[in-house]
């Protein structure tokens, strides 16, 4: 065999093996055609796979593949169905608008279906759309004027919503759902600051529907992921994923903190004659009424539309948010009505999808990072490759389930994509280029840092190192969190110094920091003469950090700044928190079962209890300071329940606070008064009675203050 090249033979074997597994079909001349039997098998696989991705995207808001990869699967299915029409299944994703409606919110039918759009990926497909539409309209109209004029709008990579306004007031907001009906997320949408709650016009139409895209700026996305990592939660994959997850939150206050935004792109009314016939003019009307309207090309023939598309393909990275293409729509609404719809999409519009920038490189290995909470994150180590103007050497793989889904083998050639993504991502392997001796990537069994056997909690995809006390990255990560600006704010204790202190055996717990002296620090190599005194002074000054920030600094999983504030408000003394049952913690507004369970688990640990006592002995604040506001209600804690005729809850809350009272977030043993109005919830009343909380009427509250609410409201 010496001197004979096996390259072509090996490549043929790989290709045949790939087809035998029902993989890799694309309409390319260098691929072998699939037999009918192989096509049937592959269609079944694709239908199941796409349905799974639809469920993850629309219901769980947890997509695991990029849009381009999803589109590739759908295109492959379409091509197979066109090649073998008799194999097209009635439940094929190509036959309907995908998605399943979650049951967490009320489900409401759309006035008109929110259909998906057909896609174009090059100029030829865009021109084919135009030709087909022109032919269809000529068959309907004998006096059709040419050329057809289109508007073009940037296609935001966000979440589509339908907004209803009655007499100029925002009354309802729905997700797209399955296209026929969507989830009512009105309360969450009210928190989107760029969404007008009323129209800026003295004469609004009786009813309008506005459609738009909710999205998240890249900088807000990065800040959100940083916060999630600080509290031990998995980061979102991309801004769209973060937006979808945010809109499904039950706590609208938490949604408000996510800094979601709106771009509007569609307007219609019950009385269609009340709106302009030009869609471009309708966009101007939306702007006039107070809506942010996405970048829109004025009515133009197709060549100018193409110029708009190519311009923004070059400029899209300069935007502060992600786009994945351009939407092209007929400008004239009368022509849209004539063009109508197919079973799943309007004939008068199409989405031009930008091909995300991709590169092919080799997977050199997998490394595993250990986070502050012990979560193990696999990272792909890549042969350096240029992508979106930068050299990419590493890409996140999120968890072992992602590795398994990609079927990664060591040494694989892989496709890496950025396309607006903040972090490069491996989107697929190229099995046809795989070495026949390549070994699949196996999940880690032991912590790469301390060697402890990893565990996987029920219902979670991530693996964790349980060596909470002595795994170096976990210990140093917790210390970094403890001294961070939003926690104890101890300046000068960065990662390098903390690592030095840990390796020297001086610091392993939070309380160890408060036992440091200048002499101990001076014993370490590299410390300047004045640095020890400065560091110790910073540490001692942190004793005055308020209780809620101390709770946050403890690094309890799932407890961020906001949750820590709510817990401190509900349990103003550490003794009350230490003895609080899980059910009472969960009843605090905005906390819920997951956070409550995490807090209770942390507090029940004897070593954590000992650490809290050590920190108390060091002088840290474990009691919420009473309000300095003076007044007849000073130092007393109040909560409102029920309705009060002619008085809003917000006004009543302000009335309590202005007269010195503290407004609580839930019924607890620390509550002094529950102010009861009409239609009070029975569960809240039962809880107040069980805890012995005094319930008073509005009149009794006014007697405590000495001034009726109406008099206070009418003050100058």
XYZ file of C-alpha atoms in Angstrom:
716
model
C 0.000 0.000 0.000
C 3.034 2.250 0.251
C 2.768 5.308 -1.962
C -1.015 5.042 -2.406
C -3.127 7.997 -1.156
C -6.131 6.930 0.943
C -7.576 10.471 1.115
C -10.361 10.051 -1.521
C -11.301 6.615 -0.176
C -11.550 7.849 3.432
C -13.597 10.854 2.312
C -16.026 8.571 0.401
C -16.412 6.329 3.466
C -17.116 9.366 5.658
C -19.700 10.709 3.224
C -21.508 7.374 2.926
C -21.451 6.953 6.714
C -22.902 10.428 7.133
C -25.786 9.615 4.767
C -26.350 6.252 6.412
C -26.987 8.149 9.655
C -29.504 10.341 7.818
C -27.367 13.465 8.251
C -25.939 16.233 6.204
C -28.520 16.550 3.420
C -28.286 19.882 1.651
C -29.104 20.841 -1.930
C -25.495 20.924 -3.009
C -24.028 19.209 -6.073
C -21.160 17.713 -4.045
C -23.565 15.662 -1.868
C -24.999 12.284 -2.781
C -28.854 12.276 -3.177
C -30.795 10.488 -0.459
C -32.814 7.398 -1.237
C -36.542 7.481 -0.539
C -36.040 5.344 2.560
C -33.243 7.581 3.894
C -35.291 10.695 3.095
C -38.284 9.331 5.054
C -36.059 8.663 8.036
C -34.450 12.098 7.838
C -37.847 13.837 7.519
C -39.005 12.105 10.697
C -35.831 13.243 12.475
C -36.211 16.829 11.282
C -39.899 17.068 12.228
C -39.092 15.902 15.754
C -35.987 18.083 16.060
C -37.677 21.269 14.813
C -40.675 20.648 17.078
C -38.284 20.342 20.024
C -36.583 23.627 19.106
C -39.989 25.302 18.708
C -40.923 24.154 22.204
C -37.637 25.362 23.703
C -37.957 28.754 21.992
C -41.675 29.551 22.316
C -42.565 27.814 25.581
C -39.388 27.507 27.635
C -37.684 30.605 26.180
C -34.471 28.528 26.310
C -33.243 28.050 22.716
C -30.167 25.909 22.242
C -29.395 26.706 18.599
C -28.985 29.930 16.635
C -31.561 31.272 14.173
C -29.331 30.423 11.235
C -28.977 26.824 12.384
C -32.766 26.583 12.897
C -33.336 28.019 9.402
C -30.908 25.470 7.976
C -32.966 22.626 9.467
C -36.219 24.053 8.072
C -34.710 24.571 4.624
C -33.407 21.011 4.634
C -36.891 19.744 5.508
C -38.485 21.847 2.760
C -36.031 20.527 0.179
C -36.703 16.928 1.171
C -40.471 17.463 1.048
C -40.176 19.063 -2.390
C -38.089 16.117 -3.589
C -40.534 13.586 -2.082
C -43.973 15.312 -1.808
C -45.646 12.050 -0.805
C -43.533 12.006 2.381
C -44.807 15.403 3.592
C -46.402 14.838 6.995
C -49.524 16.690 8.178
C -47.669 17.700 11.354
C -44.652 19.058 9.470
C -43.412 22.445 10.768
C -43.504 23.679 7.163
C -47.315 23.438 7.177
C -48.068 25.741 10.042
C -46.847 28.646 12.162
C -44.746 27.027 14.886
C -45.087 27.428 18.635
C -47.073 26.267 21.650
C -48.690 28.690 24.061
C -47.523 28.554 27.650
C -50.208 28.268 30.325
C -48.539 30.659 32.758
C -50.532 33.645 31.421
C -54.106 34.018 30.134
C -54.372 32.986 26.479
C -56.148 35.431 24.142
C -56.966 35.020 20.407
C -55.365 37.503 18.023
C -57.667 39.776 16.036
C -55.660 38.816 12.952
C -53.170 35.934 12.948
C -49.574 36.925 13.670
C -48.080 34.857 10.886
C -44.436 34.231 10.203
C -42.751 35.536 7.057
C -41.178 33.615 4.208
C -37.426 34.107 4.020
C -34.992 35.156 1.300
C -31.252 34.623 1.571
C -29.896 36.221 -1.610
C -30.865 38.722 -4.293
C -32.170 36.008 -6.611
C -34.691 34.827 -4.006
C -35.732 38.425 -3.306
C -36.340 39.067 -7.015
C -38.286 35.799 -7.250
C -40.560 37.043 -4.443
C -41.140 40.303 -6.338
C -41.851 38.521 -9.641
C -44.299 36.110 -8.030
C -46.137 38.920 -6.196
C -46.319 41.051 -9.350
C -47.749 38.133 -11.342
C -50.343 37.433 -8.649
C -51.468 41.071 -8.435
C -51.707 41.418 -12.236
C -54.057 38.459 -12.231
C -56.226 40.310 -9.675
C -56.001 43.840 -11.084
C -56.098 45.028 -14.683
C -54.874 48.566 -13.889
C -51.881 47.719 -11.701
C -49.285 50.481 -11.736
C -45.587 49.583 -11.887
C -43.167 49.438 -10.301
C -44.383 48.037 -7.011
C -43.132 50.160 -4.133
C -41.874 48.593 -0.925
C -40.835 49.833 2.460
C -37.938 48.050 4.174
C -37.338 47.856 7.919
C -34.533 46.451 10.030
C -35.497 43.025 11.352
C -34.965 43.150 15.125
C -33.764 39.974 16.798
C -36.307 40.148 19.625
C -39.774 38.989 20.639
C -42.868 39.975 18.617
C -45.822 41.479 20.502
C -49.277 42.816 19.704
C -50.375 45.983 21.546
C -54.009 47.055 21.835
C -55.094 50.649 22.468
C -58.665 51.730 23.216
C -59.396 55.437 22.944
C -55.669 56.090 23.090
C -54.970 54.008 26.228
C -52.820 50.856 26.270
C -55.128 48.070 27.461
C -53.567 44.778 26.418
C -50.348 43.235 25.147
C -49.972 39.744 23.710
C -47.083 37.556 22.641
C -47.179 35.959 19.202
C -47.791 32.537 20.770
C -48.820 30.051 18.096
C -49.844 32.803 15.681
C -53.579 32.325 16.302
C -53.511 33.178 20.011
C -50.937 34.545 22.425
C -50.190 35.036 26.098
C -51.537 38.153 27.786
C -48.406 39.797 29.243
C -49.907 43.283 29.695
C -48.469 43.819 33.188
C -44.959 42.997 32.013
C -45.224 45.168 28.908
C -46.285 48.140 30.994
C -42.763 48.117 32.439
C -41.195 48.754 29.018
C -40.401 52.427 29.181
C -40.342 53.030 25.438
C -43.907 51.674 25.139
C -46.385 54.594 25.396
C -49.178 53.957 27.901
C -51.311 56.508 26.058
C -51.136 57.991 22.579
C -49.844 61.492 22.097
C -52.916 62.756 20.280
C -56.074 64.536 21.442
C -58.233 62.545 19.014
C -57.162 58.908 19.057
C -59.030 56.250 17.061
C -61.459 54.139 19.125
C -59.172 51.107 18.690
C -55.776 50.424 17.158
C -53.434 47.466 17.146
C -49.702 48.118 17.068
C -47.222 45.329 16.510
C -43.610 45.557 17.416
C -40.535 43.829 18.728
C -39.407 43.800 22.341
C -35.626 43.626 22.568
C -32.637 44.247 24.811
C -29.610 46.420 24.087
C -26.303 44.578 24.066
C -24.894 46.598 26.988
C -27.981 45.829 29.099
C -27.657 42.175 28.149
C -24.029 42.076 29.286
C -24.955 43.753 32.591
C -27.800 41.265 33.146
C -25.554 38.259 32.514
C -22.950 39.659 34.886
C -25.624 39.973 37.589
C -26.800 36.404 36.960
C -23.296 35.027 37.251
C -22.805 36.938 40.507
C -25.771 35.152 42.086
C -24.952 31.734 40.693
C -27.485 31.613 37.852
C -26.743 30.425 34.316
C -26.176 33.279 31.842
C -28.527 33.808 28.908
C -27.234 32.745 25.500
C -28.056 35.994 23.675
C -30.168 39.188 24.025
C -33.220 37.637 22.349
C -33.136 34.675 24.706
C -32.878 37.093 27.652
C -35.840 39.114 26.328
C -38.050 36.048 25.872
C -37.221 34.821 29.361
C -37.895 38.238 30.871
C -41.334 38.605 29.293
C -42.414 35.288 30.859
C -41.492 36.332 34.411
C -44.410 36.429 36.844
C -42.948 39.372 38.774
C -43.389 42.517 36.677
C -41.092 44.415 39.042
C -38.272 42.099 38.009
C -39.198 42.645 34.349
C -38.841 46.397 34.898
C -35.263 45.875 36.025
C -34.406 44.062 32.786
C -34.504 47.349 30.781
C -36.476 45.942 27.848
C -37.207 48.200 24.876
C -39.686 48.423 21.995
C -39.490 49.040 18.269
C -42.870 49.416 16.513
C -43.383 48.360 12.884
C -47.122 47.817 12.223
C -50.372 49.754 12.700
C -53.997 48.993 11.900
C -57.372 50.098 13.224
C -60.942 48.773 13.295
C -61.920 51.729 11.109
C -59.340 51.261 8.356
C -60.439 54.402 6.554
C -59.153 56.406 9.517
C -55.546 55.467 8.724
C -53.341 56.344 5.724
C -53.242 53.862 2.843
C -49.435 54.089 2.815
C -47.613 51.973 5.396
C -44.751 54.475 5.433
C -47.201 57.216 6.417
C -48.542 54.939 9.151
C -45.000 54.695 10.536
C -44.901 58.497 10.684
C -48.231 58.426 12.510
C -46.818 55.958 15.041
C -43.866 58.285 15.651
C -46.245 61.191 16.106
C -48.221 59.184 18.668
C -45.102 58.442 20.717
C -43.831 55.086 19.452
C -40.201 54.323 18.665
C -40.237 53.184 15.024
C -37.461 51.063 13.593
C -35.263 52.369 10.739
C -37.530 52.388 7.663
C -36.800 52.916 3.969
C -39.365 55.182 2.230
C -41.498 53.553 -0.521
C -38.999 52.404 -3.147
C -38.614 50.010 -6.074
C -36.724 46.769 -5.539
C -33.211 48.030 -6.579
C -33.286 50.676 -3.839
C -34.521 48.071 -1.369
C -31.452 46.003 -2.230
C -29.203 49.015 -1.563
C -30.834 49.373 1.881
C -30.217 45.678 2.597
C -26.543 45.761 1.595
C -25.925 49.023 3.485
C -27.186 47.650 6.784
C -25.423 44.332 6.315
C -22.171 46.304 6.490
C -23.323 48.657 9.254
C -25.264 46.312 11.551
C -22.434 45.840 14.053
C -22.514 49.596 14.755
C -26.048 49.291 16.138
C -26.523 48.920 19.901
C -28.904 45.995 19.375
C -29.021 42.840 17.278
C -30.685 42.548 13.869
C -30.755 39.437 11.707
C -32.012 40.907 8.451
C -34.459 43.277 6.781
C -38.248 42.969 6.359
C -39.602 44.047 2.957
C -43.319 44.937 2.708
C -45.630 46.403 0.097
C -46.238 50.018 1.024
C -49.848 50.223 -0.253
C -52.394 48.622 2.088
C -55.046 48.242 -0.671
C -52.539 46.119 -2.628
C -51.800 44.092 0.504
C -55.504 43.291 0.825
C -55.550 42.101 -2.791
C -52.407 40.014 -2.359
C -53.716 38.264 0.748
C -52.047 35.348 2.493
C -50.924 31.782 1.994
C -51.615 29.232 4.742
C -48.698 30.473 6.827
C -47.423 33.827 5.533
C -48.503 37.057 3.814
C -47.814 37.211 0.076
C -46.947 40.913 0.319
C -43.945 40.655 2.659
C -40.718 38.724 2.999
C -37.814 38.655 5.441
C -34.346 38.948 3.971
C -32.089 37.063 6.404
C -28.450 38.014 6.696
C -26.105 35.097 6.651
C -24.299 35.215 10.001
C -20.552 35.434 9.771
C -19.148 31.981 10.278
C -15.755 30.360 10.237
C -14.505 26.795 10.185
C -11.773 25.843 12.613
C -10.566 22.833 14.547
C -11.576 21.857 18.062
C -8.269 21.380 19.857
C -9.744 20.406 23.211
C -12.280 21.121 25.954
C -11.390 22.919 29.177
C -13.669 23.299 32.181
C -14.073 26.463 34.253
C -15.275 26.360 37.859
C -17.510 29.231 38.947
C -18.145 30.743 42.370
C -21.073 28.396 42.965
C -19.199 25.327 41.694
C -20.959 25.278 38.294
C -18.736 23.649 35.655
C -18.704 25.463 32.293
C -17.123 23.669 29.322
C -15.134 25.863 26.939
C -14.102 24.915 23.414
C -10.403 25.526 22.782
C -10.106 26.331 19.076
C -7.393 26.759 16.508
C -7.244 30.590 16.120
C -9.588 31.884 13.410
C -10.685 35.386 12.358
C -14.398 36.071 12.911
C -16.246 39.435 12.811
C -12.964 41.325 12.900
C -11.462 39.503 15.886
C -9.335 36.408 16.418
C -11.398 33.695 18.110
C -9.597 31.054 20.163
C -12.332 29.967 22.574
C -16.098 29.520 22.534
C -18.581 28.739 25.300
C -20.384 25.382 25.197
C -22.670 26.117 28.202
C -23.010 22.539 29.515
C -22.403 18.903 28.605
C -25.901 18.562 27.095
C -24.808 21.081 24.465
C -21.674 19.019 23.739
C -23.834 15.910 23.401
C -26.311 17.672 21.114
C -23.468 18.826 18.865
C -21.991 15.299 18.931
C -18.524 16.792 19.398
C -15.433 14.629 19.007
C -11.918 15.702 19.936
C -10.173 17.092 16.867
C -13.446 17.832 15.041
C -13.664 20.569 12.454
C -16.443 22.856 13.659
C -18.456 25.850 12.451
C -18.173 28.885 14.729
C -20.627 31.779 14.521
C -20.858 35.251 15.984
C -23.507 37.205 14.041
C -24.321 39.740 16.741
C -23.825 37.155 19.466
C -21.781 38.546 22.333
C -19.793 35.322 22.720
C -18.627 33.135 19.801
C -20.540 29.874 19.618
C -19.895 26.457 18.128
C -23.057 25.780 16.114
C -22.218 22.411 14.576
C -19.527 19.878 13.907
C -18.552 18.681 10.425
C -18.687 14.889 10.784
C -17.773 14.413 7.117
C -14.310 15.808 7.958
C -13.934 13.789 11.157
C -11.018 11.445 11.672
C -12.327 7.882 11.847
C -10.405 7.342 15.094
C -11.742 10.496 16.786
C -13.193 9.966 20.251
C -16.385 11.661 21.427
C -16.079 14.217 24.213
C -17.010 12.596 27.507
C -18.508 14.534 30.435
C -16.124 15.378 33.267
C -16.506 13.229 36.364
C -14.223 15.181 38.704
C -13.600 18.857 39.399
C -10.651 20.058 37.283
C -9.437 22.208 40.180
C -9.779 20.065 43.311
C -10.532 16.570 42.002
C -13.840 16.196 43.864
C -16.438 14.005 42.123
C -19.021 16.179 40.377
C -22.761 16.026 41.053
C -25.786 16.833 38.902
C -28.905 18.105 40.654
C -32.254 16.560 39.565
C -33.828 18.521 36.724
C -30.648 20.508 35.960
C -28.296 20.075 32.998
C -25.260 21.506 34.748
C -22.683 19.620 36.781
C -21.397 21.039 40.059
C -18.404 20.610 42.302
C -19.823 20.047 45.815
C -16.524 20.954 47.522
C -17.971 24.315 48.532
C -15.491 24.934 51.355
C -12.128 24.037 49.840
C -12.294 24.177 46.025
C -9.908 27.110 45.285
C -11.880 28.813 42.454
C -15.078 28.644 44.523
C -13.430 30.064 47.646
C -11.653 32.851 45.764
C -14.786 33.554 43.681
C -16.902 33.944 46.831
C -14.308 36.236 48.381
C -14.256 38.346 45.204
C -18.032 38.622 45.359
C -17.948 39.505 49.070
C -15.537 42.446 48.593
C -17.133 43.692 45.325
C -18.444 47.238 44.979
C -22.138 46.307 45.232
C -21.490 44.112 48.274
C -18.981 45.105 50.997
C -17.113 47.508 48.673
C -13.625 46.806 50.018
C -11.207 48.620 47.710
C -7.814 47.111 46.899
C -8.739 43.446 47.286
C -8.644 42.215 43.712
C -8.405 38.639 42.471
C -4.594 38.516 42.582
C -4.330 39.729 46.175
C -7.168 37.476 47.346
C -5.485 34.513 45.669
C -2.228 35.388 47.436
C -3.990 35.640 50.799
C -5.742 32.313 50.214
C -2.589 30.488 49.121
C -0.743 31.877 52.170
C -3.429 30.423 54.432
C -4.478 33.827 55.772
C -7.980 34.002 54.296
C -10.443 31.237 53.528
C -13.700 32.618 54.944
C -15.254 36.086 54.919
C -14.616 36.559 58.621
C -10.908 35.826 58.091
C -10.668 39.202 56.354
C -11.563 40.964 59.593
C -8.759 39.160 61.427
C -6.070 40.529 59.111
C -3.499 42.903 60.570
C -0.828 45.021 58.863
C 1.863 42.731 60.259
C 0.240 39.618 58.759
C -0.005 41.346 55.389
C 3.571 42.588 55.498
C 4.735 38.998 55.769
C 3.574 38.395 52.201
C 5.973 38.954 49.324
C 5.189 41.920 47.099
C 3.155 44.004 49.548
C 4.247 47.640 49.657
C 4.948 49.246 53.044
C 1.792 51.404 53.104
C -0.511 48.882 51.447
C -1.171 46.756 54.562
C -2.454 49.711 56.611
C -4.634 50.887 53.711
C -6.149 47.455 53.139
C -6.905 46.898 56.809
C -8.516 50.349 57.012
C -10.726 49.520 54.012
C -11.764 46.210 55.598
C -12.609 47.845 58.934
C -14.648 50.587 57.186
C -16.840 47.927 55.559
C -18.377 47.183 58.967
C -20.781 50.050 58.286
C -22.199 48.528 55.084
C -25.998 48.159 55.563
C -27.701 44.866 56.333
C -29.210 44.268 52.870
C -25.771 44.537 51.216
C -24.285 42.164 53.798
C -26.986 39.627 52.842
C -26.084 40.072 49.193
C -22.361 39.740 50.003
C -22.903 36.305 51.578
C -23.280 34.936 48.050
C -26.445 32.899 48.599
C -27.359 31.280 45.304
C -30.134 33.121 43.401
C -30.033 36.084 45.841
C -29.141 39.238 43.944
C -29.267 42.852 45.097
C -33.028 43.156 44.703
C -33.833 39.877 46.454
C -31.486 40.819 49.312
C -33.294 44.147 49.735
C -36.693 42.441 49.825
C -35.515 39.864 52.350
C -34.007 42.551 54.583
C -37.257 44.513 54.398
C -39.366 41.489 55.344
C -36.934 40.234 58.025
C -35.171 43.308 59.454
C -33.191 41.269 62.041
C -30.951 38.304 61.243
C -32.638 36.347 64.067
C -35.983 36.672 62.296
C -34.442 35.489 59.048
C -32.629 32.555 60.656
C -35.898 31.259 62.127
C -38.172 32.023 59.148
C -39.794 28.907 57.610
C -39.356 28.362 53.884
C -43.071 29.061 53.309
C -42.766 32.476 54.951
C -39.728 33.333 52.863
C -41.547 32.271 49.681
C -44.518 34.512 50.548
C -42.353 37.658 50.336
C -43.295 39.490 47.155
C -40.684 38.827 44.474
C -38.926 35.974 46.285
C -40.809 32.771 45.463
C -40.049 29.112 46.071
C -36.668 28.801 44.324
C -35.008 31.675 46.184
C -36.721 30.709 49.456
C -35.399 27.154 49.218
C -31.900 28.406 48.419
C -31.910 30.826 51.378
C -33.233 28.187 53.757
C -30.628 25.653 52.609
C -27.851 28.195 53.140
C -29.063 29.238 56.590
C -29.587 25.656 57.754
C -25.928 24.802 57.146
C -24.117 24.783 60.555
C -20.902 26.160 59.027
C -22.808 29.056 57.438
C -24.475 29.755 60.775
C -21.052 29.814 62.453
C -19.755 32.191 59.754
C -22.684 34.576 60.254
C -21.964 34.603 64.002
C -18.292 35.309 63.307
C -19.229 38.214 61.031
C -21.608 39.565 63.680
C -18.803 39.377 66.227
C -16.602 41.293 63.769
C -19.135 44.118 63.840
C -20.999 43.717 60.541
C -24.568 44.977 60.251
C -27.196 42.261 60.610
C -30.128 44.504 61.435
C -31.960 46.925 59.188
C -31.705 50.424 60.582
C -35.016 52.068 61.394
C -36.213 54.812 59.101
C -34.845 58.232 60.023
C -38.052 59.834 58.800
C -40.005 61.392 61.630
C -43.761 61.322 61.995
C -46.637 59.679 63.829
C -45.960 56.338 62.101
C -42.171 56.382 62.669
C -40.627 52.934 63.007
C -43.889 51.046 62.351
C -44.230 48.579 59.487
C -47.368 48.630 57.314
C -48.844 46.624 54.460
C -51.962 47.371 52.373
C -54.459 44.772 51.171
C -57.708 45.234 49.256
C -59.285 48.202 47.474
C -59.961 51.718 48.774
C -62.614 53.783 47.019
C -61.194 56.898 45.376
C -57.643 56.245 46.626
C -54.945 54.386 44.716
C -52.668 51.941 46.499
C -49.627 53.958 45.436
C -51.067 57.129 46.981
C -51.818 55.280 50.212
C -48.324 53.820 50.269
C -46.841 57.317 49.862
C -49.128 58.570 52.650
C -47.700 55.927 55.031
C -44.060 56.576 54.091
C -44.348 60.369 54.278
C -45.656 60.101 57.843
C -42.694 58.008 58.951
C -44.000 54.484 58.315
C -42.083 51.626 56.718
C -43.860 49.862 53.875
C -43.357 46.077 54.013
C -43.412 43.615 51.124
C -45.403 40.791 52.733
C -47.292 39.596 55.782
C -44.734 38.427 58.354
C -44.251 38.355 62.107
C -42.409 41.689 61.824
C -45.450 43.506 60.430
C -47.126 45.980 62.821
C -50.287 46.824 60.866
C -52.194 45.393 57.908
C -54.443 48.110 56.437
C -57.548 46.308 55.165
C -59.775 47.454 52.306
C -62.567 45.872 50.273
C -62.037 42.474 48.594
C -59.036 41.551 50.701
C -57.557 38.170 49.785
C -58.590 35.383 52.204
C -55.098 33.832 52.294
C -53.510 37.116 53.371
C -56.142 37.584 56.076
C -55.645 34.035 57.367
C -51.881 34.530 57.507
C -52.220 37.834 59.378
C -54.541 36.212 61.912
C -52.173 33.260 62.386
C -49.224 35.585 63.055
C -51.212 37.930 65.296
C -50.759 40.947 63.026
C -53.110 43.793 63.891
C -55.561 44.585 61.065
C -56.886 48.130 60.841
C -59.230 50.069 58.571
C -58.355 53.144 56.556
C -60.147 55.278 59.168
C -57.981 53.790 61.932
C -54.843 54.531 59.900
C -55.994 58.134 59.459
C -56.552 58.345 63.224
C -52.938 57.245 63.828
C -51.696 59.961 61.466
C -54.156 62.618 62.606
C -54.894 63.723 59.055
C -57.358 62.249 56.516
C -55.833 60.929 53.310
C -58.033 63.216 51.190
C -56.724 66.278 53.048
C -53.144 65.085 52.542
C -53.772 64.460 48.834
C -55.202 67.961 48.344
C -52.158 69.701 49.887
C -50.456 72.361 47.776
